[in-house]
mmCIF file of C-alpha atoms in Angstrom:
data_model
loop_
_atom_site.group_PDB
_atom_site.id
_atom_site.type_symbol
_atom_site.label_atom_id
_atom_site.label_comp_id
_atom_site.label_asym_id
_atom_site.label_seq_id
_atom_site.Cartn_x
_atom_site.Cartn_y
_atom_site.Cartn_z
ATOM 1 C CA UNK Z 1 -27.067 5.382 5.009
ATOM 2 C CA UNK Z 2 -24.554 3.844 6.399
ATOM 3 C CA UNK Z 3 -23.428 1.446 3.872
ATOM 4 C CA UNK Z 4 -21.531 -0.742 7.073
ATOM 5 C CA UNK Z 5 -22.758 -3.747 7.728
ATOM 6 C CA UNK Z 6 -20.677 -4.872 10.659
ATOM 7 C CA UNK Z 7 -22.673 -8.617 11.018
ATOM 8 C CA UNK Z 8 -22.145 -9.281 7.416
ATOM 9 C CA UNK Z 9 -18.123 -8.636 7.744
ATOM 10 C CA UNK Z 10 -17.798 -11.038 11.190
ATOM 11 C CA UNK Z 11 -19.937 -14.126 9.195
ATOM 12 C CA UNK Z 12 -17.279 -13.455 6.504
ATOM 13 C CA UNK Z 13 -14.194 -13.720 8.975
ATOM 14 C CA UNK Z 14 -15.624 -16.932 10.806
ATOM 15 C CA UNK Z 15 -15.987 -18.408 7.211
ATOM 16 C CA UNK Z 16 -12.772 -16.828 5.602
ATOM 17 C CA UNK Z 17 -9.571 -19.372 4.860
ATOM 18 C CA UNK Z 18 -6.486 -18.443 6.088
ATOM 19 C CA UNK Z 19 -3.790 -17.082 3.831
ATOM 20 C CA UNK Z 20 -5.236 -16.464 0.976
ATOM 21 C CA UNK Z 21 -3.995 -13.597 -1.495
ATOM 22 C CA UNK Z 22 -4.759 -10.564 -3.672
ATOM 23 C CA UNK Z 23 -2.833 -7.904 -4.855
ATOM 24 C CA UNK Z 24 -3.067 -3.858 -5.713
ATOM 25 C CA UNK Z 25 -0.923 -2.064 -7.266
ATOM 26 C CA UNK Z 26 -1.352 1.524 -8.159
ATOM 27 C CA UNK Z 27 0.250 3.090 -11.222
ATOM 28 C CA UNK Z 28 0.670 6.902 -12.386
ATOM 29 C CA UNK Z 29 -0.162 7.521 -16.282
ATOM 30 C CA UNK Z 30 2.691 9.357 -17.856
ATOM 31 C CA UNK Z 31 2.824 11.132 -21.027
ATOM 32 C CA UNK Z 32 5.557 9.525 -22.731
ATOM 33 C CA UNK Z 33 7.115 13.011 -24.054
ATOM 34 C CA UNK Z 34 7.134 14.846 -20.704
ATOM 35 C CA UNK Z 35 6.508 12.138 -18.180
ATOM 36 C CA UNK Z 36 4.464 14.395 -16.544
ATOM 37 C CA UNK Z 37 0.766 12.636 -15.167
ATOM 38 C CA UNK Z 38 -1.542 11.815 -18.405
ATOM 39 C CA UNK Z 39 -5.174 12.273 -17.349
ATOM 40 C CA UNK Z 40 -6.464 9.376 -19.200
ATOM 41 C CA UNK Z 41 -7.918 6.433 -16.563
ATOM 42 C CA UNK Z 42 -11.097 6.695 -18.803
ATOM 43 C CA UNK Z 43 -9.665 6.070 -21.985
ATOM 44 C CA UNK Z 44 -7.936 3.249 -20.746
ATOM 45 C CA UNK Z 45 -10.357 1.632 -18.866
ATOM 46 C CA UNK Z 46 -12.705 1.748 -21.527
ATOM 47 C CA UNK Z 47 -10.411 0.474 -24.002
ATOM 48 C CA UNK Z 48 -10.237 -2.522 -21.671
ATOM 49 C CA UNK Z 49 -13.086 -3.131 -21.858
ATOM 50 C CA UNK Z 50 -12.761 -5.825 -25.010
ATOM 51 C CA UNK Z 51 -10.215 -7.935 -22.722
ATOM 52 C CA UNK Z 52 -12.502 -9.420 -19.781
ATOM 53 C CA UNK Z 53 -9.571 -10.978 -18.061
ATOM 54 C CA UNK Z 54 -8.662 -7.315 -17.608
ATOM 55 C CA UNK Z 55 -11.015 -4.957 -17.170
ATOM 56 C CA UNK Z 56 -12.119 -6.940 -14.201
ATOM 57 C CA UNK Z 57 -9.034 -6.486 -13.045
ATOM 58 C CA UNK Z 58 -8.357 -2.503 -13.674
ATOM 59 C CA UNK Z 59 -10.273 -0.039 -10.675
ATOM 60 C CA UNK Z 60 -10.240 3.651 -11.033
ATOM 61 C CA UNK Z 61 -8.378 4.926 -7.642
ATOM 62 C CA UNK Z 62 -9.369 8.734 -6.701
ATOM 63 C CA UNK Z 63 -7.421 11.018 -9.967
ATOM 64 C CA UNK Z 64 -7.880 10.255 -13.363
ATOM 65 C CA UNK Z 65 -3.695 10.279 -14.100
ATOM 66 C CA UNK Z 66 -3.781 7.152 -11.864
ATOM 67 C CA UNK Z 67 -4.174 3.718 -12.549
ATOM 68 C CA UNK Z 68 -4.701 -0.103 -10.153
ATOM 69 C CA UNK Z 69 -4.502 -3.922 -10.640
ATOM 70 C CA UNK Z 70 -6.224 -6.466 -8.696
ATOM 71 C CA UNK Z 71 -4.673 -9.879 -8.736
ATOM 72 C CA UNK Z 72 -8.228 -11.065 -7.473
ATOM 73 C CA UNK Z 73 -8.186 -13.874 -4.284
ATOM 74 C CA UNK Z 74 -5.281 -16.110 -5.077
ATOM 75 C CA UNK Z 75 -5.528 -19.399 -3.344
ATOM 76 C CA UNK Z 76 -1.826 -18.670 -1.951
ATOM 77 C CA UNK Z 77 0.392 -15.758 -2.915
ATOM 78 C CA UNK Z 78 1.946 -17.672 -6.012
ATOM 79 C CA UNK Z 79 -1.796 -18.123 -7.950
ATOM 80 C CA UNK Z 80 -2.361 -14.322 -6.815
ATOM 81 C CA UNK Z 81 0.766 -13.123 -8.083
ATOM 82 C CA UNK Z 82 0.596 -15.112 -11.336
ATOM 83 C CA UNK Z 83 -2.796 -13.663 -11.391
ATOM 84 C CA UNK Z 84 -0.995 -10.354 -11.078
ATOM 85 C CA UNK Z 85 1.604 -10.955 -13.236
ATOM 86 C CA UNK Z 86 -0.696 -11.286 -15.914
ATOM 87 C CA UNK Z 87 -2.472 -8.581 -15.650
ATOM 88 C CA UNK Z 88 0.442 -6.605 -15.464
ATOM 89 C CA UNK Z 89 1.479 -7.508 -18.752
ATOM 90 C CA UNK Z 90 -2.196 -6.937 -20.467
ATOM 91 C CA UNK Z 91 -1.953 -3.369 -18.809
ATOM 92 C CA UNK Z 92 0.768 -1.816 -19.789
ATOM 93 C CA UNK Z 93 0.606 -3.998 -23.268
ATOM 94 C CA UNK Z 94 -2.573 -1.414 -23.728
ATOM 95 C CA UNK Z 95 -1.233 1.085 -22.291
ATOM 96 C CA UNK Z 96 1.445 0.644 -24.695
ATOM 97 C CA UNK Z 97 -1.301 0.863 -27.355
ATOM 98 C CA UNK Z 98 -2.502 4.531 -26.231
ATOM 99 C CA UNK Z 99 0.870 5.678 -26.525
ATOM 100 C CA UNK Z 100 0.798 6.281 -23.364
ATOM 101 C CA UNK Z 101 3.391 4.651 -19.903
ATOM 102 C CA UNK Z 102 3.510 3.806 -16.666
ATOM 103 C CA UNK Z 103 4.876 4.702 -13.438
ATOM 104 C CA UNK Z 104 5.533 3.498 -10.549
ATOM 105 C CA UNK Z 105 7.023 5.396 -7.986
ATOM 106 C CA UNK Z 106 4.609 6.642 -4.770
ATOM 107 C CA UNK Z 107 4.548 9.894 -5.472
ATOM 108 C CA UNK Z 108 5.454 11.862 -8.902
ATOM 109 C CA UNK Z 109 8.070 13.947 -8.679
ATOM 110 C CA UNK Z 110 6.916 17.287 -10.351
ATOM 111 C CA UNK Z 111 3.287 17.095 -11.576
ATOM 112 C CA UNK Z 112 0.904 19.623 -10.145
ATOM 113 C CA UNK Z 113 -1.514 18.582 -8.307
ATOM 114 C CA UNK Z 114 -3.719 21.402 -8.867
ATOM 115 C CA UNK Z 115 -4.449 19.754 -12.414
ATOM 116 C CA UNK Z 116 -5.641 16.815 -11.171
ATOM 117 C CA UNK Z 117 -9.069 16.119 -11.976
ATOM 118 C CA UNK Z 118 -10.646 13.612 -9.887
ATOM 119 C CA UNK Z 119 -11.993 10.541 -11.235
ATOM 120 C CA UNK Z 120 -16.841 10.324 -11.722
ATOM 121 C CA UNK Z 121 -17.730 7.943 -9.488
ATOM 122 C CA UNK Z 122 -19.485 8.705 -5.972
ATOM 123 C CA UNK Z 123 -17.248 6.559 -4.041
ATOM 124 C CA UNK Z 124 -14.363 9.539 -4.571
ATOM 125 C CA UNK Z 125 -17.231 12.565 -5.179
ATOM 126 C CA UNK Z 126 -17.634 11.330 -1.697
ATOM 127 C CA UNK Z 127 -14.092 11.485 -0.887
ATOM 128 C CA UNK Z 128 -13.335 14.519 -2.422
ATOM 129 C CA UNK Z 129 -16.597 16.702 -0.773
ATOM 130 C CA UNK Z 130 -14.896 15.090 2.448
ATOM 131 C CA UNK Z 131 -11.667 15.889 2.008
ATOM 132 C CA UNK Z 132 -11.344 18.974 -0.343
ATOM 133 C CA UNK Z 133 -7.431 19.762 -0.433
ATOM 134 C CA UNK Z 134 -6.478 16.731 1.534
ATOM 135 C CA UNK Z 135 -8.132 14.627 -1.133
ATOM 136 C CA UNK Z 136 -6.867 17.177 -4.027
ATOM 137 C CA UNK Z 137 -2.795 17.296 -2.438
ATOM 138 C CA UNK Z 138 -2.995 13.455 -1.865
ATOM 139 C CA UNK Z 139 -1.519 12.448 -5.928
ATOM 140 C CA UNK Z 140 -0.123 9.533 -4.454
ATOM 141 C CA UNK Z 141 0.823 5.272 -5.875
ATOM 142 C CA UNK Z 142 0.746 2.433 -3.341
ATOM 143 C CA UNK Z 143 0.124 -1.404 -3.174
ATOM 144 C CA UNK Z 144 -1.844 -2.825 -1.059
ATOM 145 C CA UNK Z 145 -2.142 -6.709 -0.012
ATOM 146 C CA UNK Z 146 -4.580 -8.688 1.786
ATOM 147 C CA UNK Z 147 -4.470 -11.698 3.459
ATOM 148 C CA UNK Z 148 -7.741 -13.688 4.057
ATOM 149 C CA UNK Z 149 -7.245 -14.564 8.562
ATOM 150 C CA UNK Z 150 -9.585 -17.007 9.483
ATOM 151 C CA UNK Z 151 -11.939 -15.319 12.583
ATOM 152 C CA UNK Z 152 -13.357 -11.946 13.389
ATOM 153 C CA UNK Z 153 -11.558 -11.488 16.762
ATOM 154 C CA UNK Z 154 -7.887 -13.279 15.355
ATOM 155 C CA UNK Z 155 -7.499 -10.074 12.450
ATOM 156 C CA UNK Z 156 -8.167 -7.654 14.634
ATOM 157 C CA UNK Z 157 -5.388 -9.542 16.862
ATOM 158 C CA UNK Z 158 -3.570 -9.704 13.923
ATOM 159 C CA UNK Z 159 -3.503 -6.148 13.151
ATOM 160 C CA UNK Z 160 -3.041 -5.465 16.928
ATOM 161 C CA UNK Z 161 0.078 -7.044 16.607
ATOM 162 C CA UNK Z 162 1.729 -5.606 13.512
ATOM 163 C CA UNK Z 163 1.103 -2.128 14.951
ATOM 164 C CA UNK Z 164 5.038 -1.819 15.896
ATOM 165 C CA UNK Z 165 5.864 -3.951 12.661
ATOM 166 C CA UNK Z 166 4.346 -1.164 10.003
ATOM 167 C CA UNK Z 167 7.622 1.340 9.865
ATOM 168 C CA UNK Z 168 9.773 -1.579 9.091
ATOM 169 C CA UNK Z 169 7.279 -2.380 6.077
ATOM 170 C CA UNK Z 170 7.608 0.887 5.638
ATOM 171 C CA UNK Z 171 11.485 1.938 5.819
ATOM 172 C CA UNK Z 172 11.646 -1.304 3.308
ATOM 173 C CA UNK Z 173 9.552 -0.055 1.151
ATOM 174 C CA UNK Z 174 10.016 3.726 0.585
ATOM 175 C CA UNK Z 175 9.442 5.181 -3.165
ATOM 176 C CA UNK Z 176 8.857 8.788 -3.050
ATOM 177 C CA UNK Z 177 11.769 11.032 -2.411
ATOM 178 C CA UNK Z 178 10.562 13.724 -4.978
ATOM 179 C CA UNK Z 179 8.316 15.905 -5.083
ATOM 180 C CA UNK Z 180 7.375 19.351 -6.809
ATOM 181 C CA UNK Z 181 10.486 19.395 -8.467
ATOM 182 C CA UNK Z 182 12.945 18.827 -5.836
ATOM 183 C CA UNK Z 183 14.497 16.158 -4.087
ATOM 184 C CA UNK Z 184 12.177 16.649 -0.427
ATOM 185 C CA UNK Z 185 15.119 15.072 1.941
ATOM 186 C CA UNK Z 186 12.457 12.651 2.492
ATOM 187 C CA UNK Z 187 12.111 8.750 1.585
ATOM 188 C CA UNK Z 188 8.533 8.385 1.495
ATOM 189 C CA UNK Z 189 6.792 11.813 0.489
ATOM 190 C CA UNK Z 190 3.714 9.541 0.184
ATOM 191 C CA UNK Z 191 3.345 9.456 3.830
ATOM 192 C CA UNK Z 192 3.559 12.814 4.391
ATOM 193 C CA UNK Z 193 0.903 13.370 1.961
ATOM 194 C CA UNK Z 194 -1.793 10.533 2.699
ATOM 195 C CA UNK Z 195 -1.453 8.887 5.699
ATOM 196 C CA UNK Z 196 -0.218 11.923 7.492
ATOM 197 C CA UNK Z 197 -3.202 14.165 6.360
ATOM 198 C CA UNK Z 198 -6.151 12.389 5.536
ATOM 199 C CA UNK Z 199 -8.711 11.221 9.127
ATOM 200 C CA UNK Z 200 -8.665 7.711 10.161
ATOM 201 C CA UNK Z 201 -5.208 7.394 8.773
ATOM 202 C CA UNK Z 202 -1.899 5.525 9.635
ATOM 203 C CA UNK Z 203 -1.250 3.502 12.650
ATOM 204 C CA UNK Z 204 -4.864 2.123 14.445
ATOM 205 C CA UNK Z 205 -4.734 1.538 17.867
ATOM 206 C CA UNK Z 206 -4.823 -1.599 19.389
ATOM 207 C CA UNK Z 207 -8.612 -2.752 19.732
ATOM 208 C CA UNK Z 208 -7.943 -5.607 21.052
ATOM 209 C CA UNK Z 209 -11.029 -7.992 20.118
ATOM 210 C CA UNK Z 210 -14.044 -7.514 17.372
ATOM 211 C CA UNK Z 211 -16.229 -6.256 19.379
ATOM 212 C CA UNK Z 212 -14.211 -3.154 20.885
ATOM 213 C CA UNK Z 213 -13.640 -2.954 17.163
ATOM 214 C CA UNK Z 214 -17.026 -2.407 15.943
ATOM 215 C CA UNK Z 215 -18.115 -0.283 18.767
ATOM 216 C CA UNK Z 216 -15.561 1.622 17.412
ATOM 217 C CA UNK Z 217 -16.430 1.612 13.616
ATOM 218 C CA UNK Z 218 -19.832 2.103 14.912
ATOM 219 C CA UNK Z 219 -18.896 5.132 16.887
ATOM 220 C CA UNK Z 220 -17.981 6.733 13.535
ATOM 221 C CA UNK Z 221 -21.351 5.705 11.722
ATOM 222 C CA UNK Z 222 -23.724 7.034 14.402
ATOM 223 C CA UNK Z 223 -21.837 10.124 13.888
ATOM 224 C CA UNK Z 224 -21.990 10.534 9.994
ATOM 225 C CA UNK Z 225 -17.889 10.469 10.440
ATOM 226 C CA UNK Z 226 -18.435 7.980 7.806
ATOM 227 C CA UNK Z 227 -21.013 6.234 5.869
ATOM 228 C CA UNK Z 228 -19.084 3.450 4.260
ATOM 229 C CA UNK Z 229 -15.940 1.718 5.602
ATOM 230 C CA UNK Z 230 -13.577 2.701 3.085
ATOM 231 C CA UNK Z 231 -13.345 5.810 4.464
ATOM 232 C CA UNK Z 232 -11.307 4.440 7.147
ATOM 233 C CA UNK Z 233 -7.591 4.720 5.811
ATOM 234 C CA UNK Z 234 -6.010 2.742 8.289
ATOM 235 C CA UNK Z 235 -2.298 1.643 7.577
ATOM 236 C CA UNK Z 236 -3.837 -1.711 8.427
ATOM 237 C CA UNK Z 237 -7.241 -2.900 8.575
ATOM 238 C CA UNK Z 238 -9.707 -5.614 8.980
ATOM 239 C CA UNK Z 239 -11.330 -5.115 5.612
ATOM 240 C CA UNK Z 240 -14.787 -6.721 5.846
ATOM 241 C CA UNK Z 241 -15.914 -7.792 2.593
ATOM 242 C CA UNK Z 242 -13.122 -9.631 1.604
ATOM 243 C CA UNK Z 243 -12.534 -11.273 5.151
ATOM 244 C CA UNK Z 244 -9.139 -9.969 5.350
ATOM 245 C CA UNK Z 245 -6.333 -8.218 7.114
ATOM 246 C CA UNK Z 246 -5.624 -5.726 4.674
ATOM 247 C CA UNK Z 247 -2.073 -4.027 4.365
ATOM 248 C CA UNK Z 248 -1.666 -0.305 3.112
ATOM 249 C CA UNK Z 249 1.729 1.097 4.435
ATOM 250 C CA UNK Z 250 3.762 0.398 1.810
ATOM 251 C CA UNK Z 251 4.917 2.873 -1.601
ATOM 252 C CA UNK Z 252 4.611 1.161 -4.675
ATOM 253 C CA UNK Z 253 7.370 -0.570 -6.766
ATOM 254 C CA UNK Z 254 9.753 0.620 -9.041
ATOM 255 C CA UNK Z 255 10.528 -2.962 -10.242
ATOM 256 C CA UNK Z 256 8.118 -5.804 -10.393
ATOM 257 C CA UNK Z 257 10.467 -8.284 -8.371
ATOM 258 C CA UNK Z 258 10.460 -5.818 -5.118
ATOM 259 C CA UNK Z 259 6.456 -5.593 -5.777
ATOM 260 C CA UNK Z 260 7.054 -9.539 -5.375
ATOM 261 C CA UNK Z 261 9.224 -10.000 -3.141
ATOM 262 C CA UNK Z 262 7.609 -7.268 -0.769
ATOM 263 C CA UNK Z 263 4.281 -9.177 -0.926
ATOM 264 C CA UNK Z 264 5.946 -11.714 0.130
ATOM 265 C CA UNK Z 265 7.451 -10.615 2.698
ATOM 266 C CA UNK Z 266 4.004 -8.708 4.424
ATOM 267 C CA UNK Z 267 2.361 -12.473 3.423
ATOM 268 C CA UNK Z 268 5.046 -13.981 5.745
ATOM 269 C CA UNK Z 269 4.186 -10.827 8.486
ATOM 270 C CA UNK Z 270 0.248 -11.569 8.967
ATOM 271 C CA UNK Z 271 0.512 -15.036 8.714
ATOM 272 C CA UNK Z 272 3.580 -14.749 11.230
ATOM 273 C CA UNK Z 273 1.169 -13.003 13.150
ATOM 274 C CA UNK Z 274 -1.477 -15.632 13.334
ATOM 275 C CA UNK Z 275 0.794 -18.112 14.403
ATOM 276 C CA UNK Z 276 2.308 -16.431 17.452
ATOM 277 C CA UNK Z 277 -1.408 -15.582 18.523
ATOM 278 C CA UNK Z 278 -2.677 -18.938 18.033
ATOM 279 C CA UNK Z 279 0.974 -20.475 20.155
ATOM 280 C CA UNK Z 280 0.006 -18.213 22.854
ATOM 281 C CA UNK Z 281 3.692 -16.088 22.084
ATOM 282 C CA UNK Z 282 2.874 -12.962 24.305
ATOM 283 C CA UNK Z 283 2.395 -9.636 23.080
ATOM 284 C CA UNK Z 284 2.913 -6.485 24.391
ATOM 285 C CA UNK Z 285 0.309 -3.342 22.530
ATOM 286 C CA UNK Z 286 2.519 -0.420 22.467
ATOM 287 C CA UNK Z 287 1.598 2.979 23.157
ATOM 288 C CA UNK Z 288 0.486 5.130 19.401
ATOM 289 C CA UNK Z 289 3.221 7.671 20.668
ATOM 290 C CA UNK Z 290 6.740 5.194 20.702
ATOM 291 C CA UNK Z 291 4.937 3.405 16.831
ATOM 292 C CA UNK Z 292 4.898 7.510 15.563
ATOM 293 C CA UNK Z 293 8.618 8.133 16.314
ATOM 294 C CA UNK Z 294 9.972 4.804 14.209
ATOM 295 C CA UNK Z 295 7.038 6.087 11.637
ATOM 296 C CA UNK Z 296 8.797 9.538 11.067
ATOM 297 C CA UNK Z 297 11.796 8.034 10.902
ATOM 298 C CA UNK Z 298 10.969 5.567 8.268
ATOM 299 C CA UNK Z 299 9.329 8.783 6.150
ATOM 300 C CA UNK Z 300 12.234 10.345 6.295
ATOM 301 C CA UNK Z 301 15.414 8.393 6.384
ATOM 302 C CA UNK Z 302 13.968 5.154 4.764
ATOM 303 C CA UNK Z 303 16.677 2.304 4.722
ATOM 304 C CA UNK Z 304 19.204 5.418 5.749
ATOM 305 C CA UNK Z 305 18.795 5.782 8.909
ATOM 306 C CA UNK Z 306 17.984 4.331 12.576
ATOM 307 C CA UNK Z 307 14.656 2.521 14.002
ATOM 308 C CA UNK Z 308 14.260 1.819 17.899
ATOM 309 C CA UNK Z 309 13.629 -1.414 19.013
ATOM 310 C CA UNK Z 310 10.495 0.813 20.911
ATOM 311 C CA UNK Z 311 10.768 -1.439 24.067
ATOM 312 C CA UNK Z 312 14.119 -0.858 25.446
ATOM 313 C CA UNK Z 313 14.627 2.530 23.387
ATOM 314 C CA UNK Z 314 17.803 1.341 21.524
ATOM 315 C CA UNK Z 315 18.661 2.219 17.871
ATOM 316 C CA UNK Z 316 19.589 -0.164 14.863
ATOM 317 C CA UNK Z 317 20.536 0.903 11.350
ATOM 318 C CA UNK Z 318 17.014 0.462 9.610
ATOM 319 C CA UNK Z 319 18.938 -1.569 7.301
ATOM 320 C CA UNK Z 320 18.437 -4.706 9.417
ATOM 321 C CA UNK Z 321 14.578 -4.033 9.580
ATOM 322 C CA UNK Z 322 14.603 -6.559 6.105
ATOM 323 C CA UNK Z 323 16.925 -9.422 8.241
ATOM 324 C CA UNK Z 324 15.052 -8.851 11.305
ATOM 325 C CA UNK Z 325 11.600 -9.692 9.582
ATOM 326 C CA UNK Z 326 12.778 -12.677 8.113
ATOM 327 C CA UNK Z 327 14.005 -14.462 11.310
ATOM 328 C CA UNK Z 328 11.286 -13.572 12.919
ATOM 329 C CA UNK Z 329 9.270 -14.769 9.831
ATOM 330 C CA UNK Z 330 11.136 -18.185 9.443
ATOM 331 C CA UNK Z 331 8.683 -20.222 10.421
ATOM 332 C CA UNK Z 332 6.373 -19.382 8.197
ATOM 333 C CA UNK Z 333 7.839 -18.640 4.993
ATOM 334 C CA UNK Z 334 8.900 -21.839 5.353
ATOM 335 C CA UNK Z 335 5.698 -23.374 6.363
ATOM 336 C CA UNK Z 336 4.158 -21.508 3.290
ATOM 337 C CA UNK Z 337 6.784 -21.940 1.013
ATOM 338 C CA UNK Z 338 7.802 -17.929 0.105
ATOM 339 C CA UNK Z 339 10.663 -17.141 -0.889
ATOM 340 C CA UNK Z 340 11.993 -13.005 0.169
ATOM 341 C CA UNK Z 341 14.375 -11.712 -2.536
ATOM 342 C CA UNK Z 342 14.535 -7.346 -1.802
ATOM 343 C CA UNK Z 343 16.897 -5.813 -3.655
ATOM 344 C CA UNK Z 344 19.747 -3.893 -1.657
ATOM 345 C CA UNK Z 345 18.406 -0.659 -1.957
ATOM 346 C CA UNK Z 346 15.091 0.562 -2.174
ATOM 347 C CA UNK Z 347 13.489 2.228 -4.526
ATOM 348 C CA UNK Z 348 14.187 5.956 -2.940
ATOM 349 C CA UNK Z 349 17.615 4.682 -1.660
ATOM 350 C CA UNK Z 350 18.799 4.116 -5.914
ATOM 351 C CA UNK Z 351 16.620 7.119 -7.255
ATOM 352 C CA UNK Z 352 18.468 9.369 -4.672
ATOM 353 C CA UNK Z 353 21.798 7.837 -5.554
ATOM 354 C CA UNK Z 354 20.987 8.699 -9.489
ATOM 355 C CA UNK Z 355 20.737 12.328 -8.460
ATOM 356 C CA UNK Z 356 24.188 11.695 -6.498
ATOM 357 C CA UNK Z 357 25.956 10.721 -9.551
ATOM 358 C CA UNK Z 358 24.533 13.898 -11.845
ATOM 359 C CA UNK Z 359 21.623 13.458 -13.011
ATOM 360 C CA UNK Z 360 18.521 15.538 -13.620
ATOM 361 C CA UNK Z 361 15.740 15.371 -11.542
ATOM 362 C CA UNK Z 362 13.515 14.353 -15.228
ATOM 363 C CA UNK Z 363 16.764 11.470 -15.980
ATOM 364 C CA UNK Z 364 16.325 10.079 -12.834
ATOM 365 C CA UNK Z 365 12.929 9.271 -13.093
ATOM 366 C CA UNK Z 366 13.352 8.992 -16.711
ATOM 367 C CA UNK Z 367 15.693 5.489 -15.461
ATOM 368 C CA UNK Z 368 13.342 4.465 -13.000
ATOM 369 C CA UNK Z 369 9.951 4.439 -15.549
ATOM 370 C CA UNK Z 370 12.646 2.705 -17.386
ATOM 371 C CA UNK Z 371 13.438 0.187 -14.731
ATOM 372 C CA UNK Z 372 9.105 -0.194 -14.199
ATOM 373 C CA UNK Z 373 8.684 -0.625 -18.159
ATOM 374 C CA UNK Z 374 11.152 -3.070 -18.575
ATOM 375 C CA UNK Z 375 9.578 -5.055 -15.769
ATOM 376 C CA UNK Z 376 5.853 -5.051 -15.269
ATOM 377 C CA UNK Z 377 5.430 -5.208 -18.830
ATOM 378 C CA UNK Z 378 7.327 -8.323 -19.573
ATOM 379 C CA UNK Z 379 6.934 -12.403 -18.391
ATOM 380 C CA UNK Z 380 6.621 -13.586 -15.436
ATOM 381 C CA UNK Z 381 10.068 -14.056 -15.107
ATOM 382 C CA UNK Z 382 11.689 -11.092 -15.794
ATOM 383 C CA UNK Z 383 14.474 -9.251 -13.899
ATOM 384 C CA UNK Z 384 16.425 -6.025 -13.703
ATOM 385 C CA UNK Z 385 19.090 -5.147 -12.314
ATOM 386 C CA UNK Z 386 18.624 -3.320 -9.292
ATOM 387 C CA UNK Z 387 22.124 -2.208 -7.222
#
């Protein structure tokens, strides 16, 4: 029996409030001695039960060596970030009390996926039963941003408009250059493992309306392709439960300041797309084959390569993606008071630079884990040198 209620989803969007925010961040649970993955999610979850705030924020994510925290709904980005910072602080304190560390890269640099255990929930058993190797191989960590949108048609059209923006956000957030004990040559191995392997994943089609979107979801249900909406793993999707547009393209971020800046940029993109729709600004739904060219460039080269201006075919330095998005979103960033201060290099660039300076891969990962601990575990205003 399907667990998807499209009618209620429609109502939630019609009753939603614009630009509320919810944040989700996934962390690797690490052994403090060798920094390998440690299958201790259940211990941390159970240990959090004495702290109602943290217990409500914690969630499981596929494998027992992964833990997620969620801000819950914030009426503004600032409110959601305040809640998330407190959840981070409590989570890192809990981890320390259990003698484990937390990592924040899109993939673990050397862990063997064959040694990881799927957590014992109905949902993730269903994922494993349906996907087998594809699920087993998916030891990845990401950040998701939910933005409230009033109006079901409007939410679908925002997702349509943001399709060509997704590769830019991926290039900016790339933070997974290592896998299986080697420099993989890609900047976002997480995207290659997850986005390019899971069904109903990556950049969705442009649907144009709630009716068209709902017809496709109904098709998936009628054909018994899915029985719950979370089996639709697109990199952006209307979320039926929350009445939000959920952006799911980005690697988890190595430091708290850049995680906060990235969430601000994503909220700005969703809000600007909404404003452009409201003001009738013209938009062309580009073919998936064109957007996929930029997706591959973002996965392979991150901010070190070139991206394409898809309508003209002209190339530009990927590092200009930040400036392009900042220029486009300037009106809504001013209106919502959003500050976006990203570091000169993203996580993948910094990790690769450490190898180029002569560090071993374990040494580079150790430095990254320390930057994560120093920023996520501290106060709401913690900073770190990330150049």
